[in-house]
């Protein structure tokens, strides 16, 4: 089995077709004279524009307006008069049209690849795509024809460019596999728009897999099963049927507002751990992000992420969510989540120890770096800050004071920022019991049922001998939830829930009755949760 | 030559879409247009240079137009920038 990134949901079974890149070798092209080279270039640009316009029109039908805009952008980019005049200058200097185009595009590629802004950096792949297409036209080569592949094909390429993906006929393609690219790449966006399962960044897949190999692609996990057994094929065929059936039944809830039968308006959000996951929330119809677990940014590395790195991650999420609410939980480390370079002392009882907000208030530099990055990113959307593991009113007061301090610093430095609302994650019995007092300091509550259940029942869910006690339906846990919601309502602040319980179909009716405003769940559970809420009073 | 100072207001700054809108409008005029940003001069009729400059929300720029229809061009540029390039 090969492992990559799951970038578009679903299961695909089919025969491999390896898409080879067209070889763009122009070393044999001879220079005639400047005028005819320029004429060749200008003819190629014309052909590029008409070919690309045609592809954009096709793409509008198969994937939608937004995806087609990428290709229309390519036309404007190639039409840049400055770039064209540089190519002509290069021809005057004695270079063939291909070499002129190649060097000018390389210059812009380097320029985009080195900028700080993540979204702009992605434009480098557009530059490369335009260059490849232009060189191919200049060399008189045919493009790889993906449109003619037979039904049940699994396409494998180093990467799919927008110009390649626009030819894909979704009814014939069971899945796509690439060697590079992540969940925000063109390949991923297009695959999702067309509903084709995709496993991306599957290393060396074009070499390991041969044309005609039978494959199974799991677009959830990003796995590729080579040489599947008959039983596996049966199993995944059933899985895909079940997935499509479920998707069909939930699809009606995609653009539907979350309103109960009695007319109460609720919100269903998604929980994420990485900036890229925001895309999954959008794809599943989420109305916002109720929990962005920032500790993943700090894991699997040898030093803490810089303010700039964090700023990019937070602003990417804000931009992806396009004005929808994004609740960022500040660093929740310690307990089970140890990070080697932070030198957290080994504790007898890590779950009752120096973790989350307790650790952050004692390590102000680390905490302030994160807070500054969040305030700066807040300019790009509707960001809110959530403080984890609060047990006293003093902790939220101190956190708010530090946030104010960061805002003052940014003001003095002349950097753009936005002061954002600060809420409390209710995940300890203490926080639930004093939720009336916390509500006076917090802009919102979000109930974290996973830890709240564990701490209330004093039970380790990983210990098989006692894990049966780990149950959010225990009266004590239910009372803690109810008390928190009612105290939020009394103070007039919004209250959400971001634990697994928020997706529990049996608990949802109670949560609605008590007045919970927002349900934040795993992206794949968003539509089911909305359905359950819409079917309740 | 005429010129005017601006602060970029639209949230996303001059990324692909706004840059495209701006360049398309500027190419309707015969005058030249130069954007001064962070000590650099950028040709306002070419999308690549504008995009690569990463002009973000809050950035301060100067637009200089030079030629027969310079004032009309500057007015058009001004309307687009003040409007946030029609971005919501």
Coordinates of C-alpha atoms in Angstrom, one line a residue:
Chain A
X1 CA 0.0 0.0 0.0
X2 CA 1.2 3.5 -0.8
X3 CA 0.5 6.5 1.4
X4 CA -0.2 10.1 0.5
X5 CA -2.6 12.9 1.5
X6 CA -6.3 12.4 1.3
X7 CA -7.4 15.4 -0.7
X8 CA -10.8 14.6 -2.1
X9 CA -13.2 12.2 -0.4
X10 CA -14.5 8.9 -1.8
X11 CA -13.2 5.5 -2.9
X12 CA -12.0 4.8 -6.5
X13 CA -11.3 1.4 -8.1
X14 CA -9.8 1.2 -11.6
X15 CA -6.9 0.8 -13.9
X16 CA -3.9 3.0 -13.8
X17 CA -3.1 5.4 -16.6
X18 CA 0.2 7.2 -16.1
X19 CA 0.2 10.7 -17.6
X20 CA 3.7 11.5 -18.8
X21 CA 4.8 15.1 -19.0
X22 CA 5.4 16.3 -22.6
X23 CA 9.1 16.8 -23.1
X24 CA 9.8 20.4 -23.7
X25 CA 13.3 20.3 -25.2
X26 CA 14.1 23.2 -27.5
X27 CA 17.8 22.7 -27.8
X28 CA 17.4 21.7 -31.5
X29 CA 15.5 24.8 -32.4
X30 CA 17.6 27.1 -34.8
X31 CA 17.4 30.9 -34.7
X32 CA 16.5 32.3 -38.0
X33 CA 16.0 36.1 -37.6
X34 CA 14.4 38.3 -34.9
X35 CA 11.4 39.1 -36.9
X36 CA 10.3 35.6 -37.6
X37 CA 11.1 34.5 -34.0
X38 CA 8.8 37.4 -32.7
X39 CA 6.1 36.4 -35.2
X40 CA 6.3 32.7 -33.9
X41 CA 6.0 34.0 -30.3
X42 CA 3.1 36.2 -31.1
X43 CA 1.3 33.5 -33.0
X44 CA 1.9 31.1 -30.0
X45 CA 0.5 33.6 -27.6
X46 CA -2.6 34.0 -29.8
X47 CA -3.1 30.2 -29.9
X48 CA -2.5 30.0 -26.1
X49 CA -5.3 32.5 -25.6
X50 CA -7.8 30.8 -27.8
X51 CA -6.9 27.3 -26.4
X52 CA -7.1 28.5 -22.8
X53 CA -10.5 30.3 -23.4
X54 CA -11.9 27.1 -24.8
X55 CA -10.6 25.2 -21.7
X56 CA -12.0 27.8 -19.3
X57 CA -15.5 27.4 -21.0
X58 CA -15.3 23.6 -20.6
X59 CA -14.2 23.9 -17.0
X60 CA -17.1 26.2 -16.2
X61 CA -19.4 23.3 -17.1
X62 CA -17.5 20.5 -15.3
X63 CA -16.2 22.3 -12.2
X64 CA -17.8 25.7 -11.9
X65 CA -17.1 29.4 -12.4
X66 CA -14.6 29.8 -9.7
X67 CA -12.2 27.1 -11.0
X68 CA -12.5 28.5 -14.5
X69 CA -11.3 31.9 -13.2
X70 CA -7.8 30.4 -12.6
X71 CA -7.5 29.7 -16.3
X72 CA -8.9 33.2 -17.2
X73 CA -6.2 34.6 -14.9
X74 CA -3.6 32.7 -17.1
X75 CA -4.7 34.7 -20.1
X76 CA -4.3 38.0 -18.3
X77 CA -0.9 37.0 -16.9
X78 CA 0.4 36.0 -20.4
X79 CA -1.0 39.3 -21.7
X80 CA 1.2 41.3 -19.5
X81 CA 2.8 43.8 -21.9
X82 CA 5.9 44.1 -19.8
X83 CA 6.6 40.4 -19.9
X84 CA 6.0 40.3 -23.6
X85 CA 8.4 43.1 -24.3
X86 CA 11.0 41.3 -22.2
X87 CA 10.6 38.2 -24.3
X88 CA 11.0 40.3 -27.4
X89 CA 14.1 41.9 -26.0
X90 CA 15.5 38.5 -25.4
X91 CA 14.8 37.5 -29.0
X92 CA 16.6 40.7 -30.2
X93 CA 19.6 39.5 -28.1
X94 CA 19.7 36.4 -30.3
X95 CA 17.6 33.8 -28.4
X96 CA 15.0 31.6 -30.0
X97 CA 11.4 32.3 -29.0
X98 CA 11.4 29.2 -26.7
X99 CA 14.5 30.3 -24.9
X100 CA 13.1 33.9 -24.5
X101 CA 9.8 32.6 -23.0
X102 CA 11.6 30.1 -20.8
X103 CA 14.0 32.7 -19.2
X104 CA 11.4 35.4 -18.7
X105 CA 8.9 32.9 -17.1
X106 CA 11.7 31.5 -14.9
X107 CA 12.4 35.0 -13.6
X108 CA 8.7 35.5 -12.6
X109 CA 8.6 31.9 -11.2
X110 CA 11.5 32.7 -8.9
X111 CA 9.9 36.0 -7.9
X112 CA 6.6 34.3 -6.9
X113 CA 8.2 31.3 -5.3
X114 CA 10.1 33.6 -2.9
X115 CA 7.3 35.9 -1.6
X116 CA 6.1 35.7 2.0
X117 CA 2.4 35.5 1.2
X118 CA 1.3 31.9 1.0
X119 CA -1.6 32.5 -1.5
X120 CA 0.7 34.5 -3.8
X121 CA 3.4 31.8 -3.6
X122 CA 0.9 29.4 -5.1
X123 CA 0.9 31.6 -8.2
X124 CA 4.3 30.2 -9.0
X125 CA 2.6 27.0 -10.1
X126 CA 0.4 29.1 -12.5
X127 CA 3.5 30.7 -14.0
X128 CA 5.0 27.2 -14.6
X129 CA 1.8 26.0 -16.1
X130 CA 1.6 29.0 -18.5
X131 CA 5.2 28.5 -19.5
X132 CA 4.8 24.8 -20.2
X133 CA 1.7 25.4 -22.3
X134 CA 3.4 28.2 -24.3
X135 CA 6.6 26.2 -24.9
X136 CA 4.5 23.2 -26.0
X137 CA 2.6 25.4 -28.5
X138 CA 5.9 26.9 -29.8
X139 CA 7.4 23.5 -30.3
X140 CA 4.2 22.4 -32.1
X141 CA 3.6 19.5 -29.7
X142 CA 0.2 18.0 -28.9
X143 CA -1.0 18.3 -25.3
X144 CA -1.4 15.1 -23.3
X145 CA -4.9 14.0 -24.1
X146 CA -6.7 13.1 -20.9
X147 CA -10.2 13.5 -22.3
X148 CA -10.1 10.2 -24.2
X149 CA -9.3 7.8 -21.3
X150 CA -11.8 4.9 -20.9
X151 CA -14.3 4.6 -18.1
X152 CA -12.8 3.3 -14.8
X153 CA -9.4 5.0 -15.2
X154 CA -7.2 6.1 -12.4
X155 CA -5.0 8.9 -13.5
X156 CA -1.5 9.3 -12.1
X157 CA 0.8 12.2 -12.8
X158 CA 3.6 14.2 -11.1
X159 CA 1.1 17.0 -10.7
X160 CA -2.1 18.0 -12.5
X161 CA -2.0 21.5 -13.9
X162 CA -5.2 23.5 -14.4
X163 CA -4.8 23.0 -18.1
X164 CA -4.7 19.3 -17.6
X165 CA -7.5 19.0 -15.2
X166 CA -9.8 20.9 -17.4
X167 CA -9.8 18.0 -19.8
X168 CA -10.9 15.4 -17.3
X169 CA -14.2 13.8 -17.9
X170 CA -15.4 13.0 -14.4
X171 CA -17.6 10.0 -15.5
X172 CA -14.5 8.2 -16.8
X173 CA -12.1 8.9 -14.0
X174 CA -12.4 6.9 -10.8
X175 CA -9.6 8.6 -8.9
X176 CA -6.5 10.7 -9.3
X177 CA -3.0 10.2 -7.8
X178 CA -0.2 12.7 -7.8
X179 CA 3.4 12.8 -6.6
X180 CA 3.3 16.3 -5.3
X181 CA 0.8 18.9 -4.1
X182 CA -1.4 19.2 -1.0
X183 CA -5.0 19.8 -0.1
X184 CA -4.9 23.4 -1.4
X185 CA -3.3 22.6 -4.7
X186 CA -5.1 23.0 -8.0
X187 CA -5.3 19.2 -8.4
X188 CA -7.1 19.0 -5.0
X189 CA -9.5 21.9 -5.6
X190 CA -10.5 20.6 -9.0
X191 CA -10.8 17.0 -7.8
X192 CA -13.2 18.1 -5.0
X193 CA -15.2 20.3 -7.3
X194 CA -15.7 17.3 -9.6
X195 CA -16.2 14.8 -6.8
X196 CA -13.3 12.6 -7.9
X197 CA -11.5 10.8 -5.0
X198 CA -7.8 11.9 -4.8
X199 CA -4.6 10.8 -3.1
X200 CA -1.9 13.4 -3.5
X201 CA 1.8 13.5 -2.6
X202 CA 2.1 9.8 -3.1
X203 CA 5.9 9.6 -3.4
X204 CA 7.3 8.0 -6.6
X205 CA 3.8 6.8 -7.6
X206 CA 4.5 7.3 -11.3
X207 CA 7.5 4.9 -11.0
X208 CA 6.0 2.3 -8.6
X209 CA 2.8 2.0 -10.5
X210 CA 2.6 0.7 -14.1
X211 CA 0.0 1.4 -16.8
X212 CA -2.9 -1.0 -16.5
X213 CA -2.3 -1.9 -12.8
X214 CA -5.5 -2.4 -10.9
X215 CA -5.7 0.0 -8.0
X216 CA -7.9 1.1 -5.1
X217 CA -7.7 4.8 -4.0
X218 CA -9.0 5.8 -0.6
X219 CA -9.5 9.6 -0.9
X220 CA -10.2 10.0 2.8
X221 CA -6.9 8.5 4.1
X222 CA -4.9 9.2 0.9
X223 CA -4.0 5.6 0.5
X224 CA -3.4 3.6 -2.7
X225 CA -3.9 -0.2 -2.5
X226 CA -1.8 -1.9 -5.2
X227 CA -2.6 -5.4 -6.3
X228 CA -5.9 -5.5 -4.4
X229 CA -7.5 -8.9 -3.6
X230 CA -11.0 -9.8 -4.8
X231 CA -12.3 -9.3 -1.3
X232 CA -10.8 -5.8 -1.1
X233 CA -12.4 -4.9 -4.4
X234 CA -15.8 -6.1 -3.1
X235 CA -15.3 -4.2 0.2
X236 CA -14.4 -0.9 -1.4
X237 CA -17.1 -1.1 -4.1
X238 CA -19.6 -1.4 -1.2
X239 CA -17.9 1.4 0.7
X240 CA -18.1 3.7 -2.3
X241 CA -21.8 2.9 -2.9
X242 CA -22.5 3.6 0.8
X243 CA -20.5 6.9 0.6
X244 CA -22.3 8.1 -2.5
X245 CA -25.7 7.1 -1.0
X246 CA -25.0 9.0 2.2
X247 CA -23.6 12.0 0.3
X248 CA -26.7 12.1 -1.8
X249 CA -29.0 12.0 1.2
X250 CA -27.0 14.7 3.0
X251 CA -26.4 16.9 0.0
X252 CA -29.7 18.7 0.4
X253 CA -28.3 20.0 3.7
X254 CA -25.3 21.6 2.1
X255 CA -26.7 25.0 1.4
X256 CA -29.5 24.8 3.8
X257 CA -29.5 27.1 6.9
X258 CA -29.4 25.2 10.2
X259 CA -32.9 25.9 11.6
X260 CA -34.9 23.6 13.9
X261 CA -38.6 22.8 13.1
X262 CA -39.7 25.4 15.7
X263 CA -37.6 28.0 13.9
X264 CA -34.5 28.3 16.1
X265 CA -31.4 29.3 14.1
X266 CA -28.3 27.3 15.0
X267 CA -24.8 27.1 13.5
X268 CA -22.8 24.0 12.5
X269 CA -19.0 24.5 12.5
X270 CA -16.0 22.3 11.8
X271 CA -13.0 21.5 14.0
X272 CA -9.5 21.6 12.4
X273 CA -5.9 20.9 13.4
X274 CA -4.1 22.3 10.4
X275 CA -4.6 25.3 8.2
X276 CA -5.2 23.1 5.2
X277 CA -8.1 21.4 6.9
X278 CA -10.2 24.6 6.6
X279 CA -10.9 23.6 3.0
X280 CA -12.6 20.4 4.3
X281 CA -14.9 22.5 6.4
X282 CA -15.9 24.6 3.4
X283 CA -16.3 21.4 1.3
X284 CA -18.6 19.9 3.9
X285 CA -20.8 23.0 4.2
X286 CA -19.5 24.3 7.6
X287 CA -20.7 27.7 8.6
X288 CA -17.4 28.5 10.4
X289 CA -14.6 26.9 12.5
X290 CA -15.4 26.3 16.1
X291 CA -12.0 24.9 17.1
X292 CA -8.7 25.5 15.5
X293 CA -6.3 23.3 17.5
X294 CA -3.0 25.3 17.2
X295 CA -0.8 22.8 18.9
X296 CA -0.3 20.9 15.7
X297 CA 1.6 23.9 14.4
X298 CA 4.1 23.3 17.2
X299 CA 4.5 19.5 16.7
X300 CA 7.0 17.5 14.6
X301 CA 9.6 20.2 14.5
X302 CA 12.7 21.2 16.5
X303 CA 11.8 24.8 17.5
X304 CA 8.6 26.9 18.0
X305 CA 7.0 28.4 14.9
X306 CA 7.9 32.1 14.4
X307 CA 5.3 34.8 14.6
X308 CA 5.4 35.0 10.8
X309 CA 4.8 31.3 10.3
X310 CA 1.9 31.4 12.7
X311 CA 0.5 34.5 11.0
X312 CA 0.5 32.8 7.7
X313 CA -1.3 29.7 9.0
X314 CA -4.0 31.8 10.8
X315 CA -4.5 34.2 8.0
X316 CA -4.7 31.3 5.5
X317 CA -7.6 29.9 7.5
X318 CA -9.3 33.3 7.8
X319 CA -9.0 33.8 4.0
X320 CA -10.2 30.3 3.2
X321 CA -13.3 30.8 5.5
X322 CA -14.1 34.1 3.7
X323 CA -15.6 36.2 6.6
X324 CA -17.0 33.2 8.4
X325 CA -16.2 32.9 12.1
X326 CA -12.9 31.2 13.0
X327 CA -12.3 30.4 16.7
X328 CA -8.6 29.8 17.4
X329 CA -7.7 28.0 20.6
X330 CA -4.4 29.1 22.0
X331 CA -1.6 26.6 22.6
X332 CA -3.0 23.6 24.5
X333 CA 0.1 21.6 25.4
X334 CA 1.2 19.4 28.3
X335 CA -0.9 16.5 29.5
X336 CA -0.7 14.0 26.7
X337 CA 0.7 16.4 24.1
X338 CA 4.4 16.8 24.9
X339 CA 6.7 18.9 22.7
X340 CA 10.4 18.1 23.1
X341 CA 11.9 21.6 22.5
X342 CA 9.5 23.3 25.0
X343 CA 11.3 21.5 27.9
X344 CA 8.1 20.7 29.8
X345 CA 9.1 18.9 33.0
X346 CA 8.0 15.4 33.5
X347 CA 5.1 15.4 35.9
X348 CA 3.5 12.7 38.1
X349 CA 0.1 13.8 36.9
X350 CA 0.3 15.6 33.6
X351 CA -3.5 16.0 33.2
X352 CA -3.6 17.9 36.5
X353 CA -0.3 19.6 35.9
X354 CA 1.4 22.5 34.2
X355 CA -0.5 22.6 30.9
X356 CA -2.5 24.8 28.4
X357 CA -3.2 28.3 29.8
X358 CA -1.3 27.6 33.0
X359 CA 1.9 26.9 30.9
X360 CA 1.3 29.8 28.6
X361 CA 0.8 32.4 31.4
X362 CA 4.2 31.2 32.8
X363 CA 5.9 31.3 29.3
X364 CA 4.9 34.8 28.2
X365 CA 7.2 35.1 25.3
X366 CA 5.9 32.0 23.6
X367 CA 2.3 32.9 24.4
X368 CA 2.7 36.5 23.1
X369 CA 4.2 35.4 19.9
X370 CA 1.1 33.3 19.2
X371 CA -1.3 36.1 20.3
X372 CA 0.5 38.7 18.1
X373 CA 0.2 36.4 15.1
X374 CA -3.5 35.9 15.8
X375 CA -4.2 39.6 16.2
X376 CA -2.4 40.4 12.9
X377 CA -4.2 37.6 11.0
X378 CA -7.6 38.9 12.4
X379 CA -7.5 41.6 9.8
X380 CA -8.3 39.0 7.1
X381 CA -11.5 37.6 8.6
X382 CA -13.7 37.0 11.6
X383 CA -11.2 35.6 14.1
X384 CA -11.8 34.9 17.8
X385 CA -9.5 33.7 20.5
X386 CA -10.4 30.8 22.8
X387 CA -8.5 30.1 26.1
X388 CA -8.2 26.3 27.0
X389 CA -8.3 24.7 30.4
X390 CA -9.5 27.7 32.3
X391 CA -10.3 27.0 36.0
X392 CA -10.3 30.5 37.5
X393 CA -11.5 34.0 36.6
X394 CA -8.0 35.3 37.2
X395 CA -6.7 33.2 34.2
X396 CA -9.0 34.8 31.7
X397 CA -8.3 38.2 33.1
X398 CA -4.6 37.7 32.8
X399 CA -4.9 36.3 29.2
X400 CA -7.0 39.3 28.2
X401 CA -4.4 41.7 29.7
X402 CA -1.6 40.0 27.7
X403 CA -3.7 40.3 24.5
X404 CA -4.2 44.0 25.2
X405 CA -0.4 44.3 25.7
X406 CA 0.2 42.6 22.3
X407 CA -2.3 45.0 20.6
X408 CA -0.5 48.0 22.1
X409 CA 2.9 46.7 20.8
X410 CA 1.5 46.1 17.3
X411 CA 0.0 49.6 17.4
X412 CA 3.4 51.1 18.3
X413 CA 5.1 49.1 15.6
X414 CA 2.6 50.4 13.1
X415 CA 1.5 46.9 12.1
X416 CA -2.1 46.2 11.1
X417 CA -4.0 44.1 13.6
X418 CA -7.5 43.7 15.0
X419 CA -8.4 43.3 18.7
X420 CA -10.7 40.2 18.8
X421 CA -13.2 38.8 21.2
X422 CA -11.8 36.4 23.8
X423 CA -13.8 33.4 24.9
X424 CA -13.3 30.5 27.4
X425 CA -13.3 26.8 26.6
X426 CA -15.3 25.1 29.3
X427 CA -13.6 21.8 29.8
X428 CA -13.1 21.5 33.6
X429 CA -15.7 21.0 36.3
X430 CA -14.4 24.2 37.9
X431 CA -15.1 26.3 34.8
X432 CA -18.6 24.8 34.6
X433 CA -19.3 25.5 38.3
X434 CA -18.1 29.1 38.0
X435 CA -19.5 29.7 34.5
X436 CA -21.7 32.5 35.9
X437 CA -18.6 34.4 36.9
X438 CA -16.6 33.5 33.8
X439 CA -19.5 34.7 31.6
X440 CA -18.9 38.2 32.9
X441 CA -15.3 38.2 31.6
X442 CA -15.7 36.0 28.4
X443 CA -17.1 37.0 25.0
X444 CA -18.3 33.5 24.4
X445 CA -18.1 29.9 25.8
X446 CA -17.3 26.7 24.0
X447 CA -17.9 23.5 25.9
X448 CA -15.1 21.0 25.3
X449 CA -16.9 17.8 26.2
X450 CA -14.0 15.4 25.7
X451 CA -12.0 16.8 28.7
X452 CA -15.1 17.9 30.6
X453 CA -16.3 14.3 30.6
X454 CA -12.9 13.0 31.7
X455 CA -12.4 15.5 34.5
X456 CA -15.9 15.4 35.8
X457 CA -16.0 11.6 35.9
X458 CA -12.3 11.5 37.0
X459 CA -11.7 8.8 34.4
X460 CA -9.1 8.0 31.9
X461 CA -10.8 7.0 28.7
X462 CA -7.8 5.0 27.6
X463 CA -7.9 2.7 30.6
X464 CA -10.2 -0.2 29.6
X465 CA -11.0 -1.1 33.2
X466 CA -12.8 2.3 33.8
X467 CA -13.5 3.6 30.4
X468 CA -17.2 2.7 30.6
X469 CA -17.5 5.6 33.1
X470 CA -16.4 7.9 30.3
X471 CA -19.9 8.9 29.2
X472 CA -21.2 12.3 28.4
X473 CA -24.7 11.1 29.3
X474 CA -23.7 10.7 33.0
X475 CA -26.0 13.1 34.9
X476 CA -23.1 15.0 36.3
X477 CA -21.7 15.7 32.8
X478 CA -25.2 16.7 31.5
X479 CA -25.7 19.0 34.5
X480 CA -22.3 20.7 33.9
X481 CA -23.3 21.2 30.2
X482 CA -26.7 22.5 31.1
X483 CA -25.4 24.9 33.8
X484 CA -22.8 26.3 31.4
X485 CA -25.3 27.0 28.7
X486 CA -27.8 28.6 31.0
X487 CA -25.2 30.8 32.6
X488 CA -24.0 32.0 29.1
X489 CA -27.6 32.8 28.2
X490 CA -28.1 34.7 31.5
X491 CA -25.2 36.9 30.6
X492 CA -26.2 37.1 27.0
X493 CA -23.1 35.6 25.4
X494 CA -23.1 32.9 22.7
X495 CA -22.3 29.4 23.7
X496 CA -21.0 26.5 21.5
X497 CA -19.7 23.0 21.9
X498 CA -16.6 21.6 20.2
X499 CA -16.3 18.1 21.6
X500 CA -17.4 14.8 20.0
X501 CA -20.7 15.1 21.9
X502 CA -21.8 18.0 19.6
X503 CA -22.3 15.5 16.8
X504 CA -24.2 13.0 19.0
X505 CA -27.7 12.5 17.5
X506 CA -29.1 11.6 20.9
X507 CA -27.6 14.5 22.8
X508 CA -28.5 17.2 20.2
X509 CA -32.2 17.4 21.2
X510 CA -31.2 18.2 24.8
X511 CA -28.6 20.8 23.6
X512 CA -31.2 22.5 21.5
X513 CA -33.6 22.6 24.4
X514 CA -31.0 24.1 26.7
X515 CA -30.2 26.8 24.1
X516 CA -26.8 25.8 22.6
X517 CA -26.0 28.2 19.7
X518 CA -23.2 26.5 17.8
X519 CA -22.2 22.9 17.2
X520 CA -18.6 22.4 16.1
X521 CA -17.8 18.9 14.8
X522 CA -15.4 16.9 12.7
X523 CA -15.8 18.2 9.0
X524 CA -17.2 14.9 7.8
X525 CA -20.0 15.1 10.4
X526 CA -21.2 18.6 9.6
X527 CA -24.0 17.7 7.2
X528 CA -25.3 14.8 9.5
X529 CA -25.3 17.2 12.4
X530 CA -27.2 19.8 10.5
X531 CA -29.7 17.2 9.4
X532 CA -30.3 16.1 13.0
X533 CA -30.7 19.7 14.2
X534 CA -33.1 20.5 11.3
X535 CA -35.3 17.4 12.2
X536 CA -35.6 18.5 15.8
X537 CA -38.1 20.9 17.4
Chain B
X1 CA 2.4 63.9 -15.0
X2 CA -0.2 63.6 -12.4
X3 CA 0.0 61.5 -9.2
X4 CA -1.9 60.6 -6.1
X5 CA -1.3 58.7 -2.8
X6 CA -3.5 55.8 -1.7
X7 CA -3.9 53.3 1.1
X8 CA -5.1 49.9 -0.1
X9 CA -8.4 49.1 1.6
X10 CA -9.6 45.8 0.2
X11 CA -8.9 42.9 2.6
X12 CA -7.0 40.6 0.3
X13 CA -4.8 43.4 -1.2
X14 CA -3.8 43.3 -4.8
X15 CA -4.0 39.6 -5.5
X16 CA -4.9 38.0 -8.8
X17 CA -8.5 39.2 -9.2
X18 CA -8.1 42.9 -8.2
X19 CA -4.9 43.1 -10.1
X20 CA -6.7 41.7 -13.1
X21 CA -9.5 44.3 -12.8
X22 CA -6.9 47.1 -12.3
X23 CA -4.7 46.1 -15.3
X24 CA -7.7 45.7 -17.6
X25 CA -8.9 49.2 -16.8
X26 CA -5.5 50.8 -17.1
X27 CA -4.9 49.3 -20.5
X28 CA -7.9 51.2 -21.8
X29 CA -5.8 54.4 -21.6
X30 CA -2.8 55.5 -23.7
X31 CA -0.8 57.1 -20.9
X32 CA 1.7 55.2 -18.9
X33 CA 1.0 54.3 -15.3
X34 CA 3.6 53.7 -12.6
X35 CA 2.9 52.4 -9.1
X36 CA 5.4 53.4 -6.4
X37 CA 5.4 50.9 -3.6
X38 CA 8.0 50.2 -0.9
X39 CA 10.7 52.1 -2.9
X40 CA 10.0 50.2 -6.1
X41 CA 8.5 51.2 -9.4
X42 CA 5.9 48.9 -10.9
X43 CA 4.4 49.1 -14.4
X44 CA 0.6 49.5 -13.7
X45 CA -0.3 47.9 -17.0
X46 CA 1.3 44.6 -16.3
X47 CA -0.3 42.1 -13.9
X48 CA 2.8 40.0 -13.1
X49 CA 4.8 42.9 -11.5
X50 CA 1.8 44.0 -9.5
X51 CA 1.1 40.5 -8.2
X52 CA 4.7 39.7 -7.4
X53 CA 5.0 43.0 -5.4
X54 CA 2.5 41.5 -2.8
X55 CA 0.7 44.8 -2.2
X56 CA -1.4 44.0 0.9
X57 CA -4.3 45.6 2.7
X58 CA -3.0 48.7 4.5
X59 CA -0.2 49.2 2.0
X60 CA 0.6 52.8 1.0
X61 CA 1.2 53.4 -2.7
X62 CA 1.5 56.3 -5.1
X63 CA 0.0 56.1 -8.6
X64 CA 1.6 58.2 -11.3
X65 CA 0.1 58.7 -14.7
X66 CA 1.9 60.3 -17.6
X67 CA 0.6 61.0 -21.1
X68 CA -2.3 62.5 -23.2
X69 CA -5.1 61.1 -21.0
X70 CA -3.3 61.1 -17.7
X71 CA -6.0 62.8 -15.6
X72 CA -8.8 60.5 -16.8
X73 CA -6.5 57.5 -16.2
X74 CA -5.7 58.6 -12.6
X75 CA -9.4 59.2 -11.9
X76 CA -10.2 55.7 -13.1
X77 CA -7.4 54.2 -11.0
X78 CA -8.6 56.3 -8.0
X79 CA -12.2 55.0 -8.4
X80 CA -11.0 51.4 -8.5
X81 CA -8.7 51.6 -5.5
X82 CA -11.1 53.6 -3.3
X83 CA -13.8 51.0 -4.2
X84 CA -11.6 48.1 -3.1
X85 CA -11.6 46.9 -6.7
X86 CA -15.3 45.9 -6.4
X87 CA -14.4 43.3 -3.9
X88 CA -17.0 42.6 -1.2

